[in-house]
Amino acid sequence: MGRAVTVATCALNQWALDFEGNLERIFRSIDIAKSKGARYRLGPELEICGYGCSDHYYEPDTLLHSFQVLAKLLESPATQDIICDVGMPVLHRNARYNCRVIFLNKKILLIRPKISLANTGNYRELRWFTPWSKARHVEEYFLPRIIQEVTGQETVPFGDAVLATKDTCLGAEICEELWAPNSPHIEMGLDGVEIFTNSSGSHHVLRKAQARVDLVNSATAKNGGIYILANQKGCDGDRLYYDGCAMISMNGETVAQGSQFSLDDVEVLVATLDLEDVRSYRAEISSCNLAASKVNPYPRVKVNFALSCPDDIDVPTCMPIQWRHHSPEEEISLGPACWLWDYLRRSKQAGFLLPLSGGIDSSATACIVYSMCHQVCLAVKNGNADVLADARRIVNDEVYIPEDPREFCKRVFTTCYMASENSSQDTCQRAKLLAEQIGSYHINLNIDVAVKAVVGIFCVVTGQTPRFSVHGGSSRENLALQNVQARVRMVLAYLFAQLTLWARGMPGGLLVLGSANVDESLRGYLTKYDCSSADINPIGGISKTDLKNFIQYCIENFQLTALRSIMSAPPTAELEPLLDGQIAQIDEVDMGMTYAELSIYGKLRKMAKAGPYSMFCKLINMWKEICTPREVASKVKHFFRMYSVNRHKMTTLTPSYHAENYSPDDNRFDLRPFLYNTSWSWQFRCIDKQVNDLSEGICLIGELRFDLH
């Protein structure tokens, strides 16, 4: 009959500019797809060079090496008798495009440029690429000689076209085009395209996966069809973690689901689907049939090849499945852990060092490293040779097999409690107990000697001795003395990261982990160049609220009972003197706002695009049951003062795992000035006027009620 088509999609852990590694992973995915009977293979966006090349896209080397890799793919016997759809940058008439290159048996069938470029949040595609704006238009593309020598072709079609095989019709979308309001699959479907493909470079954000899955399923729910999504996975060189989730959907239902988080560099999904199911689904949708009669047709590239076999009457086809979504706590446990593993193995370091304070943030960071160790042991148990080879290289043992997460943690993770005269025994004990339970190599040290030495230099030079507030000092003295402690800890963290393994007679160095959460960064509640300054930070994009929920998840799933006392303790920096041996400094008191309020401010500022006045207007309704307008005004003003005073700290923020859409990351996600007029005089005056108007209105209502009585 020729109606059961077998198609493959994949999630690949590509790495920016790692052309050799990227080629090897592409070949592996093609081999797996062919071994499972697939006749079409789809790969992630820009998979040849890696999605995150950024300004390297400007370099002719990136284009050259991409074509060199393409030549290797074209000439290889491994790519014969399967349509291969790969992603790479292409220069056409001196404009650079983000393209799909689709080929079969040493012949390029079509180069399809991206139409809708992603240019919000972390994405900057318009900086490097030109969108293809000629709908349903195809031009000749003159191939470079390196490709001509392999294919024997001088030119190939370049533009917005679809492929017509012997048995069906395929149309391509690229990542953002699925999210666009006028997605190409809509009119392609009306024009008879039955299989839609989407090559993505979609990164992880907490609670985002469900939206992506819903978009894919809804793409074929209205007008039928088969939708195939490929995605990048892993850390390809920056703050983002691409979370895979390759999938295949038909007629609005998922039929194949890839993993969202795993340490497998190559994951391939294969599905066999009945084209007649698409045709019968479409037959009874009269509105679509009427629209189809009016659609402007797409150029079709004829392909003398079939995705099905002539005799397929007894070929089993895939049935719909129920998609399983991870909870936010599972996402925190798995996403940053996989990101850390990629960073560790690709940086060729020997492990991590974390200043472990005994508080929620550093403890959550430690739990993420422990989760990473769990994932490594599980991958090795499941036969992942790549993970085993990386683990052996990291621990410098050619016969080592990681089987116990605690034992592996001991080899790759060092925790360090840096006590001062202002530290309590409670936090010291909490840090020690957690380190024992996760198995890290734990160090206890005291920083008082170093702090007194630094302050002593100041005293000798100036003849003045700064004091804490509780001892009669000013707020400036108090803050300076806190900052000295915090910065000494950063210096010692790097010293121990460089030399701890040397002192233990082991090779290599350690990456320093930071542990400032997204809310503290937004408020600027951290010392510039303290322990928030590190090599990378796995929780820098996660809110305090989500971290608390994650800690509870770790108690239940990892049996880390030490976390119970950490959860119940109030967050504190422990930089001011103790009172009768007890902590006197509480984070939320210091900040003048709660962590719950901070999350709300952050979402309104970034996601709702609210300045001071708009935020006030939204909050007087949100908080009308708990705050008067004047109290809301005071809170909003305090937040914006503190945010703007401390915004400069974001310019040196440690590279952090991106997990929240209200992240204040100054690198490329949240672009703002770092020198503000912190009085916000005009904005605050508008708020004050509104407060006065509201107060006068309340007074008038009160007078009216009095008159009525």
XYZ file of N, CA and C in Angstrom, residues 36 153 265 268 294 305 317 420 492 586 613 643:
36
model
N 16.865 1.394 12.917
C 15.477 1.195 13.338
C 14.496 1.343 12.185
N 26.512 18.765 -8.216
C 25.529 19.825 -8.466
C 26.219 21.184 -8.452
N 24.440 11.706 25.111
C 24.749 12.728 24.112
C 23.885 12.601 22.869
N 17.671 9.169 19.974
C 16.933 9.100 18.713
C 15.561 8.488 18.970
N -8.465 27.496 -1.514
C -8.077 28.878 -1.809
C -6.606 29.173 -1.524
N 11.874 9.159 -4.085
C 12.165 8.359 -2.893
C 10.881 8.264 -2.085
N 2.014 0.183 13.572
C 2.192 1.637 13.693
C 2.077 2.054 15.161
N 33.604 32.243 61.008
C 34.178 33.465 61.571
C 33.653 33.600 62.988
N 39.639 32.821 49.610
C 39.999 31.503 50.131
C 39.359 30.379 49.317
N 19.040 38.622 60.212
C 18.089 37.844 59.420
C 17.972 38.483 58.037
N 5.742 53.021 38.602
C 4.332 53.419 38.649
C 3.409 52.260 38.270
N 17.019 48.033 44.158
C 17.334 47.424 42.861
C 18.284 48.312 42.057
